[in-house]
PDB file of N, CA and C in Angstrom:
ATOM      1  N   UNK A  14     225.991 261.622 -14.983  1.00  0.00           N
ATOM      2  CA  UNK A  14     227.138 261.554 -14.210  1.00  0.00           C
ATOM      3  C   UNK A  14     228.143 262.287 -14.146  1.00  0.00           C
ATOM      4  N   UNK A  15     228.506 262.362 -12.871  1.00  0.00           N
ATOM      5  CA  UNK A  15     229.349 263.320 -12.655  1.00  0.00           C
ATOM      6  C   UNK A  15     230.427 263.223 -12.798  1.00  0.00           C
ATOM      7  N   UNK A  16     231.350 264.160 -13.198  1.00  0.00           N
ATOM      8  CA  UNK A  16     232.926 263.874 -13.296  1.00  0.00           C
ATOM      9  C   UNK A  16     233.655 263.211 -12.539  1.00  0.00           C
ATOM     10  N   UNK A  17     234.859 262.254 -12.399  1.00  0.00           N
ATOM     11  CA  UNK A  17     235.804 261.822 -11.923  1.00  0.00           C
ATOM     12  C   UNK A  17     236.953 262.364 -11.775  1.00  0.00           C
ATOM     13  N   UNK A  18     237.562 262.539 -10.652  1.00  0.00           N
ATOM     14  CA  UNK A  18     239.095 262.932 -10.595  1.00  0.00           C
ATOM     15  C   UNK A  18     240.052 262.216 -11.294  1.00  0.00           C
ATOM     16  N   UNK A  19     240.874 262.734 -11.801  1.00  0.00           N
ATOM     17  CA  UNK A  19     242.270 262.007 -12.399  1.00  0.00           C
ATOM     18  C   UNK A  19     242.845 261.198 -11.364  1.00  0.00           C
ATOM     19  N   UNK A  20     243.077 261.974 -10.341  1.00  0.00           N
ATOM     20  CA  UNK A  20     243.948 261.122  -9.143  1.00  0.00           C
ATOM     21  C   UNK A  20     242.768 259.986  -8.700  1.00  0.00           C
ATOM     22  N   UNK A  21     241.552 260.225  -8.441  1.00  0.00           N
ATOM     23  CA  UNK A  21     240.529 259.019  -7.957  1.00  0.00           C
ATOM     24  C   UNK A  21     240.989 257.611  -9.175  1.00  0.00           C
ATOM     25  N   UNK A  22     241.168 258.142 -10.092  1.00  0.00           N
ATOM     26  CA  UNK A  22     241.095 256.810 -11.397  1.00  0.00           C
ATOM     27  C   UNK A  22     242.509 256.422 -11.106  1.00  0.00           C
ATOM     28  N   UNK A  23     243.633 257.091 -10.669  1.00  0.00           N
ATOM     29  CA  UNK A  23     244.675 256.329 -10.366  1.00  0.00           C
ATOM     30  C   UNK A  23     244.726 255.302  -9.232  1.00  0.00           C
ATOM     31  N   UNK A  24     244.051 256.010  -8.302  1.00  0.00           N
ATOM     32  CA  UNK A  24     243.844 255.155  -6.960  1.00  0.00           C
ATOM     33  C   UNK A  24     243.064 253.777  -7.388  1.00  0.00           C
ATOM     34  N   UNK A  25     242.161 253.794  -8.164  1.00  0.00           N
ATOM     35  CA  UNK A  25     241.574 252.539  -8.764  1.00  0.00           C
ATOM     36  C   UNK A  25     242.397 251.716  -9.310  1.00  0.00           C
ATOM     37  N   UNK A  26     243.151 252.151 -10.482  1.00  0.00           N
ATOM     38  CA  UNK A  26     244.184 251.306 -10.867  1.00  0.00           C
ATOM     39  C   UNK A  26     245.171 250.680  -9.942  1.00  0.00           C
ATOM     40  N   UNK A  27     245.813 251.685  -9.126  1.00  0.00           N
ATOM     41  CA  UNK A  27     246.963 251.036  -8.135  1.00  0.00           C
ATOM     42  C   UNK A  27     246.392 250.227  -7.279  1.00  0.00           C
ATOM     43  N   UNK A  28     245.012 250.417  -6.724  1.00  0.00           N
ATOM     44  CA  UNK A  28     244.569 249.123  -6.069  1.00  0.00           C
ATOM     45  C   UNK A  28     244.306 248.014  -6.534  1.00  0.00           C
ATOM     46  N   UNK A  29     243.657 247.883  -7.974  1.00  0.00           N
ATOM     47  CA  UNK A  29     243.193 246.716  -8.623  1.00  0.00           C
ATOM     48  C   UNK A  29     244.547 245.937  -8.894  1.00  0.00           C
ATOM     49  N   UNK A  30     245.716 246.952  -9.504  1.00  0.00           N
ATOM     50  CA  UNK A  30     246.868 246.050  -9.753  1.00  0.00           C
ATOM     51  C   UNK A  30     247.464 245.602  -8.599  1.00  0.00           C
ATOM     52  N   UNK A  31     247.458 246.389  -7.303  1.00  0.00           N
ATOM     53  CA  UNK A  31     248.368 245.732  -6.278  1.00  0.00           C
ATOM     54  C   UNK A  31     247.440 244.571  -5.993  1.00  0.00           C
ATOM     55  N   UNK A  32     246.228 244.585  -5.645  1.00  0.00           N
ATOM     56  CA  UNK A  32     245.422 243.504  -5.332  1.00  0.00           C
ATOM     57  C   UNK A  32     245.336 242.133  -6.227  1.00  0.00           C
ATOM     58  N   UNK A  33     245.346 242.210  -7.646  1.00  0.00           N
ATOM     59  CA  UNK A  33     245.453 241.390  -8.390  1.00  0.00           C
ATOM     60  C   UNK A  33     246.901 240.676  -8.389  1.00  0.00           C
ATOM     61  N   UNK A  34     247.915 241.319  -8.567  1.00  0.00           N
ATOM     62  CA  UNK A  34     249.226 241.052  -8.187  1.00  0.00           C
ATOM     63  C   UNK A  34     249.490 239.954  -6.857  1.00  0.00           C
ATOM     64  N   UNK A  35     248.914 240.656  -5.738  1.00  0.00           N
ATOM     65  CA  UNK A  35     249.178 239.969  -4.846  1.00  0.00           C
ATOM     66  C   UNK A  35     248.595 238.756  -4.712  1.00  0.00           C
ATOM     67  N   UNK A  36     247.429 238.532  -5.216  1.00  0.00           N
ATOM     68  CA  UNK A  36     246.494 237.531  -5.325  1.00  0.00           C
ATOM     69  C   UNK A  36     247.084 236.584  -6.159  1.00  0.00           C
ATOM     70  N   UNK A  37     247.895 236.775  -7.384  1.00  0.00           N
ATOM     71  CA  UNK A  37     248.564 236.046  -7.869  1.00  0.00           C
ATOM     72  C   UNK A  37     250.045 235.751  -7.379  1.00  0.00           C
ATOM     73  N   UNK A  38     250.247 236.000  -6.380  1.00  0.00           N
ATOM     74  CA  UNK A  38     251.879 235.510  -5.922  1.00  0.00           C
ATOM     75  C   UNK A  38     252.637 236.316  -6.458  1.00  0.00           C
ATOM     76  N   UNK A  39     252.783 237.380  -7.354  1.00  0.00           N
ATOM     77  CA  UNK A  39     253.726 238.143  -7.813  1.00  0.00           C
ATOM     78  C   UNK A  39     254.686 239.344  -7.111  1.00  0.00           C
ATOM     79  N   UNK A  40     255.502 239.262  -7.159  1.00  0.00           N
ATOM     80  CA  UNK A  40     256.487 240.592  -6.583  1.00  0.00           C
ATOM     81  C   UNK A  40     256.252 241.847  -7.976  1.00  0.00           C
ATOM     82  N   UNK A  41     256.445 243.030  -7.313  1.00  0.00           N
ATOM     83  CA  UNK A  41     256.478 244.080  -8.476  1.00  0.00           C
ATOM     84  C   UNK A  41     257.230 243.547  -9.490  1.00  0.00           C
ATOM     85  N   UNK A  42     258.489 243.058  -9.449  1.00  0.00           N
ATOM     86  CA  UNK A  42     259.561 243.055 -10.379  1.00  0.00           C
ATOM     87  C   UNK A  42     259.097 242.068 -11.174  1.00  0.00           C
ATOM     88  N   UNK A  43     258.654 241.054 -10.887  1.00  0.00           N
ATOM     89  CA  UNK A  43     257.991 239.825 -11.206  1.00  0.00           C
ATOM     90  C   UNK A  43     256.924 240.427 -12.483  1.00  0.00           C
ATOM     91  N   UNK A  44     255.997 241.242 -11.623  1.00  0.00           N
ATOM     92  CA  UNK A  44     254.866 241.375 -12.818  1.00  0.00           C
ATOM     93  C   UNK A  44     255.571 242.162 -14.075  1.00  0.00           C
ATOM     94  N   UNK A  45     256.426 243.231 -13.584  1.00  0.00           N
ATOM     95  CA  UNK A  45     257.126 244.317 -14.441  1.00  0.00           C
ATOM     96  C   UNK A  45     257.573 243.610 -15.733  1.00  0.00           C
ATOM     97  N   UNK A  46     258.278 242.368 -15.332  1.00  0.00           N
ATOM     98  CA  UNK A  46     259.329 241.536 -16.402  1.00  0.00           C
ATOM     99  C   UNK A  46     258.154 240.535 -16.965  1.00  0.00           C
ATOM    100  N   UNK A  47     257.022 240.558 -16.398  1.00  0.00           N
ATOM    101  CA  UNK A  47     255.901 239.532 -17.454  1.00  0.00           C
ATOM    102  C   UNK A  47     255.124 240.170 -18.179  1.00  0.00           C
ATOM    103  N   UNK A  48     255.035 242.051 -17.923  1.00  0.00           N
ATOM    104  CA  UNK A  48     254.048 242.671 -18.655  1.00  0.00           C
ATOM    105  C   UNK A  48     255.380 243.860 -19.735  1.00  0.00           C
ATOM    106  N   UNK A  49     256.332 243.397 -19.400  1.00  0.00           N
ATOM    107  CA  UNK A  49     257.541 244.076 -20.201  1.00  0.00           C
ATOM    108  C   UNK A  49     257.324 245.669 -19.896  1.00  0.00           C
ATOM    109  N   UNK A  50     257.340 246.001 -18.989  1.00  0.00           N
ATOM    110  CA  UNK A  50     257.152 247.490 -18.271  1.00  0.00           C
ATOM    111  C   UNK A  50     258.523 247.347 -17.238  1.00  0.00           C
ATOM    112  N   UNK A  51     259.033 248.762 -17.143  1.00  0.00           N
ATOM    113  CA  UNK A  51     260.084 248.774 -16.179  1.00  0.00           C
ATOM    114  C   UNK A  51     259.436 248.594 -14.783  1.00  0.00           C
ATOM    115  N   UNK A  52     260.443 247.986 -13.853  1.00  0.00           N
ATOM    116  CA  UNK A  52     259.944 247.796 -12.283  1.00  0.00           C
ATOM    117  C   UNK A  52     259.392 249.449 -12.158  1.00  0.00           C
ATOM    118  N   UNK A  53     260.148 250.471 -12.021  1.00  0.00           N
ATOM    119  CA  UNK A  53     259.962 251.745 -11.945  1.00  0.00           C
ATOM    120  C   UNK A  53     258.862 252.325 -12.024  1.00  0.00           C
ATOM    121  N   UNK A  54     258.221 251.803 -13.237  1.00  0.00           N
ATOM    122  CA  UNK A  54     256.836 252.479 -13.698  1.00  0.00           C
ATOM    123  C   UNK A  54     255.539 251.680 -12.858  1.00  0.00           C
ATOM    124  N   UNK A  55     255.872 250.303 -12.328  1.00  0.00           N
ATOM    125  CA  UNK A  55     255.057 249.668 -12.021  1.00  0.00           C
ATOM    126  C   UNK A  55     254.809 249.972 -10.304  1.00  0.00           C
ATOM    127  N   UNK A  56     256.143 250.410  -9.604  1.00  0.00           N
ATOM    128  CA  UNK A  56     256.314 251.011  -8.269  1.00  0.00           C
ATOM    129  C   UNK A  56     255.603 252.154  -8.280  1.00  0.00           C
ATOM    130  N   UNK A  57     255.752 253.173  -9.223  1.00  0.00           N
ATOM    131  CA  UNK A  57     255.092 254.063  -9.055  1.00  0.00           C
ATOM    132  C   UNK A  57     253.384 254.171  -9.345  1.00  0.00           C
ATOM    133  N   UNK A  58     253.196 253.315 -10.215  1.00  0.00           N
ATOM    134  CA  UNK A  58     251.757 252.940 -10.719  1.00  0.00           C
ATOM    135  C   UNK A  58     251.006 252.470  -9.554  1.00  0.00           C
ATOM    136  N   UNK A  59     251.662 251.747  -8.894  1.00  0.00           N
ATOM    137  CA  UNK A  59     251.020 250.941  -7.303  1.00  0.00           C
ATOM    138  C   UNK A  59     250.719 251.796  -6.285  1.00  0.00           C
ATOM    139  N   UNK A  60     251.684 253.232  -6.129  1.00  0.00           N
ATOM    140  CA  UNK A  60     251.548 254.380  -5.619  1.00  0.00           C
ATOM    141  C   UNK A  60     250.515 255.326  -6.263  1.00  0.00           C
ATOM    142  N   UNK A  61     250.112 255.281  -7.153  1.00  0.00           N
ATOM    143  CA  UNK A  61     249.200 256.342  -7.875  1.00  0.00           C
ATOM    144  C   UNK A  61     249.903 257.389  -8.113  1.00  0.00           C
ATOM    145  N   UNK A  62     251.220 257.100  -8.486  1.00  0.00           N
ATOM    146  CA  UNK A  62     251.999 258.551  -8.766  1.00  0.00           C
ATOM    147  C   UNK A  62     252.481 258.469 -10.111  1.00  0.00           C
ATOM    148  N   UNK A  63     251.846 257.922 -10.933  1.00  0.00           N
ATOM    149  CA  UNK A  63     252.246 258.261 -12.469  1.00  0.00           C
ATOM    150  C   UNK A  63     250.938 257.988 -13.253  1.00  0.00           C
ATOM    151  N   UNK A  64     250.961 258.913 -14.546  1.00  0.00           N
ATOM    152  CA  UNK A  64     250.119 258.633 -15.739  1.00  0.00           C
ATOM    153  C   UNK A  64     250.691 257.651 -16.607  1.00  0.00           C
ATOM    154  N   UNK A  65     250.158 256.667 -16.877  1.00  0.00           N
ATOM    155  CA  UNK A  65     250.826 255.281 -17.463  1.00  0.00           C
ATOM    156  C   UNK A  65     249.578 255.084 -18.668  1.00  0.00           C
ATOM    157  N   UNK A  66     250.760 254.722 -19.723  1.00  0.00           N
ATOM    158  CA  UNK A  66     250.031 254.800 -21.085  1.00  0.00           C
ATOM    159  C   UNK A  66     248.942 253.571 -21.461  1.00  0.00           C
ATOM    160  N   UNK A  67     247.750 253.679 -22.406  1.00  0.00           N
ATOM    161  CA  UNK A  67     247.186 252.482 -22.583  1.00  0.00           C
ATOM    162  C   UNK A  67     247.739 251.673 -22.802  1.00  0.00           C
ATOM    163  N   UNK A  68     249.150 251.523 -23.758  1.00  0.00           N
ATOM    164  CA  UNK A  68     249.613 250.311 -23.897  1.00  0.00           C
ATOM    165  C   UNK A  68     250.384 249.621 -22.653  1.00  0.00           C
ATOM    166  N   UNK A  69     250.700 250.292 -21.849  1.00  0.00           N
ATOM    167  CA  UNK A  69     251.492 249.683 -20.304  1.00  0.00           C
ATOM    168  C   UNK A  69     250.220 248.910 -19.553  1.00  0.00           C
ATOM    169  N   UNK A  70     248.987 249.755 -19.557  1.00  0.00           N
ATOM    170  CA  UNK A  70     248.050 249.335 -18.820  1.00  0.00           C
ATOM    171  C   UNK A  70     247.622 247.922 -19.528  1.00  0.00           C
ATOM    172  N   UNK A  71     247.299 248.035 -20.835  1.00  0.00           N
ATOM    173  CA  UNK A  71     246.982 246.920 -21.571  1.00  0.00           C
ATOM    174  C   UNK A  71     247.851 245.511 -21.397  1.00  0.00           C
ATOM    175  N   UNK A  72     249.320 245.928 -21.427  1.00  0.00           N
ATOM    176  CA  UNK A  72     250.501 244.922 -21.072  1.00  0.00           C
ATOM    177  C   UNK A  72     250.254 244.442 -19.692  1.00  0.00           C
ATOM    178  N   UNK A  73     249.937 245.118 -18.678  1.00  0.00           N
ATOM    179  CA  UNK A  73     249.876 244.844 -17.273  1.00  0.00           C
ATOM    180  C   UNK A  73     248.610 243.878 -17.015  1.00  0.00           C
ATOM    181  N   UNK A  74     247.136 244.531 -17.735  1.00  0.00           N
ATOM    182  CA  UNK A  74     246.108 243.199 -17.813  1.00  0.00           C
ATOM    183  C   UNK A  74     246.268 242.138 -18.305  1.00  0.00           C
ATOM    184  N   UNK A  75     246.915 241.870 -19.433  1.00  0.00           N
ATOM    185  CA  UNK A  75     247.297 240.986 -20.182  1.00  0.00           C
ATOM    186  C   UNK A  75     248.376 239.947 -19.162  1.00  0.00           C
ATOM    187  N   UNK A  76     249.406 240.299 -18.280  1.00  0.00           N
ATOM    188  CA  UNK A  76     249.836 239.456 -17.620  1.00  0.00           C
ATOM    189  C   UNK A  76     249.166 239.194 -16.342  1.00  0.00           C
ATOM    190  N   UNK A  77     248.100 239.773 -16.196  1.00  0.00           N
ATOM    191  CA  UNK A  77     247.408 239.434 -14.650  1.00  0.00           C
ATOM    192  C   UNK A  77     246.392 238.622 -15.140  1.00  0.00           C
ATOM    193  N   UNK A  78     246.016 238.317 -16.374  1.00  0.00           N
ATOM    194  CA  UNK A  78     245.242 237.682 -16.945  1.00  0.00           C
ATOM    195  C   UNK A  78     243.818 238.017 -16.809  1.00  0.00           C
ATOM    196  N   UNK A  79     243.898 239.501 -16.830  1.00  0.00           N
ATOM    197  CA  UNK A  79     242.303 240.109 -16.512  1.00  0.00           C
ATOM    198  C   UNK A  79     242.095 241.031 -17.853  1.00  0.00           C
ATOM    199  N   UNK A  80     240.747 241.690 -18.229  1.00  0.00           N
ATOM    200  CA  UNK A  80     240.696 242.594 -18.959  1.00  0.00           C
ATOM    201  C   UNK A  80     241.301 243.724 -18.921  1.00  0.00           C
ATOM    202  N   UNK A  81     241.219 244.791 -19.484  1.00  0.00           N
ATOM    203  CA  UNK A  81     242.147 246.007 -18.820  1.00  0.00           C
ATOM    204  C   UNK A  81     240.897 246.845 -18.303  1.00  0.00           C
ATOM    205  N   UNK A  82     239.655 246.491 -18.370  1.00  0.00           N
ATOM    206  CA  UNK A  82     238.658 247.370 -17.900  1.00  0.00           C
ATOM    207  C   UNK A  82     238.690 247.240 -16.529  1.00  0.00           C
ATOM    208  N   UNK A  83     238.890 246.023 -15.964  1.00  0.00           N
ATOM    209  CA  UNK A  83     239.300 245.493 -14.774  1.00  0.00           C
ATOM    210  C   UNK A  83     239.954 246.638 -14.083  1.00  0.00           C
ATOM    211  N   UNK A  84     241.244 247.120 -14.464  1.00  0.00           N
ATOM    212  CA  UNK A  84     241.931 247.738 -13.715  1.00  0.00           C
ATOM    213  C   UNK A  84     241.134 248.960 -13.317  1.00  0.00           C
ATOM    214  N   UNK A  85     240.140 249.703 -14.028  1.00  0.00           N
ATOM    215  CA  UNK A  85     239.251 251.038 -13.784  1.00  0.00           C
ATOM    216  C   UNK A  85     238.579 250.660 -12.878  1.00  0.00           C
ATOM    217  N   UNK A  86     237.751 249.410 -12.421  1.00  0.00           N
ATOM    218  CA  UNK A  86     236.974 249.405 -11.176  1.00  0.00           C
ATOM    219  C   UNK A  86     237.102 250.375 -10.226  1.00  0.00           C
ATOM    220  N   UNK A  87     236.137 250.643  -9.464  1.00  0.00           N
ATOM    221  CA  UNK A  87     236.265 251.240  -7.990  1.00  0.00           C
ATOM    222  C   UNK A  87     236.813 250.317  -7.310  1.00  0.00           C
ATOM    223  N   UNK A  88     237.809 250.652  -6.375  1.00  0.00           N
ATOM    224  CA  UNK A  88     238.656 249.650  -5.378  1.00  0.00           C
ATOM    225  C   UNK A  88     239.414 250.803  -4.380  1.00  0.00           C
ATOM    226  N   UNK A  89     239.458 250.448  -3.170  1.00  0.00           N
ATOM    227  CA  UNK A  89     240.365 251.052  -2.179  1.00  0.00           C
ATOM    228  C   UNK A  89     241.461 250.249  -2.216  1.00  0.00           C
ATOM    229  N   UNK A  90     242.601 251.181  -1.839  1.00  0.00           N
ATOM    230  CA  UNK A  90     244.050 250.762  -1.736  1.00  0.00           C
ATOM    231  C   UNK A  90     244.369 249.396  -0.428  1.00  0.00           C
ATOM    232  N   UNK A  91     244.420 248.272  -0.822  1.00  0.00           N
ATOM    233  CA  UNK A  91     244.652 247.448   0.494  1.00  0.00           C
ATOM    234  C   UNK A  91     245.627 247.908   1.500  1.00  0.00           C
ATOM    235  N   UNK A  92     245.433 247.286   2.555  1.00  0.00           N
ATOM    236  CA  UNK A  92     245.967 247.692   3.649  1.00  0.00           C
ATOM    237  C   UNK A  92     247.574 246.939   3.302  1.00  0.00           C
ATOM    238  N   UNK A  93     248.754 248.159   3.655  1.00  0.00           N
ATOM    239  CA  UNK A  93     249.987 247.677   3.549  1.00  0.00           C
ATOM    240  C   UNK A  93     250.755 246.697   4.452  1.00  0.00           C
ATOM    241  N   UNK A  94     251.304 245.364   3.580  1.00  0.00           N
ATOM    242  CA  UNK A  94     251.618 244.647   4.405  1.00  0.00           C
ATOM    243  C   UNK A  94     253.365 244.448   4.120  1.00  0.00           C
ATOM    244  N   UNK A  95     254.395 244.592   4.852  1.00  0.00           N
ATOM    245  CA  UNK A  95     255.520 244.147   4.752  1.00  0.00           C
ATOM    246  C   UNK A  95     255.831 243.021   4.187  1.00  0.00           C
ATOM    247  N   UNK A  96     257.203 243.130   3.338  1.00  0.00           N
ATOM    248  CA  UNK A  96     257.379 242.048   3.099  1.00  0.00           C
ATOM    249  C   UNK A  96     257.143 241.484   1.541  1.00  0.00           C
ATOM    250  N   UNK A  97     257.266 240.251   1.021  1.00  0.00           N
ATOM    251  CA  UNK A  97     257.113 239.853  -0.187  1.00  0.00           C
ATOM    252  C   UNK A  97     255.978 238.737  -0.134  1.00  0.00           C
ATOM    253  N   UNK A  98     254.925 238.735  -0.834  1.00  0.00           N
ATOM    254  CA  UNK A  98     254.021 238.028  -1.368  1.00  0.00           C
ATOM    255  C   UNK A  98     254.402 236.235  -1.102  1.00  0.00           C
ATOM    256  N   UNK A  99     253.867 235.704  -0.321  1.00  0.00           N
ATOM    257  CA  UNK A  99     253.838 234.170  -0.081  1.00  0.00           C
ATOM    258  C   UNK A  99     254.041 233.765  -1.600  1.00  0.00           C
ATOM    259  N   UNK A 100     254.800 232.913  -1.746  1.00  0.00           N
ATOM    260  CA  UNK A 100     254.998 231.892  -3.086  1.00  0.00           C
ATOM    261  C   UNK A 100     253.923 230.808  -3.308  1.00  0.00           C
ATOM    262  N   UNK A 101     253.499 231.012  -4.593  1.00  0.00           N
ATOM    263  CA  UNK A 101     252.346 229.874  -4.500  1.00  0.00           C
ATOM    264  C   UNK A 101     253.116 228.428  -4.929  1.00  0.00           C
ATOM    265  N   UNK A 102     252.196 227.386  -3.864  1.00  0.00           N
ATOM    266  CA  UNK A 102     252.763 226.205  -4.212  1.00  0.00           C
ATOM    267  C   UNK A 102     253.071 225.580  -5.593  1.00  0.00           C
ATOM    268  N   UNK A 103     253.717 225.098  -6.182  1.00  0.00           N
ATOM    269  CA  UNK A 103     254.153 224.591  -7.250  1.00  0.00           C
ATOM    270  C   UNK A 103     253.113 223.440  -7.382  1.00  0.00           C
ATOM    271  N   UNK A 104     252.377 223.409  -8.645  1.00  0.00           N
ATOM    272  CA  UNK A 104     251.724 222.412  -9.238  1.00  0.00           C
ATOM    273  C   UNK A 104     252.036 221.962 -10.573  1.00  0.00           C
ATOM    274  N   UNK A 105     251.126 220.986 -10.904  1.00  0.00           N
ATOM    275  CA  UNK A 105     251.473 220.275 -11.827  1.00  0.00           C
ATOM    276  C   UNK A 105     251.524 221.091 -13.259  1.00  0.00           C
TER     277      UNK A 105
END
């Protein structure tokens, strides 16, 4: 197996967190609160601009309802869309 660059892993994590967050209809601030991490950390994480701790990754994965390993899967950054994600309809 060839070595993988750290920046590549950061981009995978950023893409997966952003994709999962948007799919669940959460804002960055809502996910940060649910994971009990700072919103600044989550902002930097989604831009692949920070080295995040394992504890923070586990908390974010738990808040997203996925296994931590899911965040490391190869993924490309989604296209940028402006504005907040649509709210999920209120359910029973």
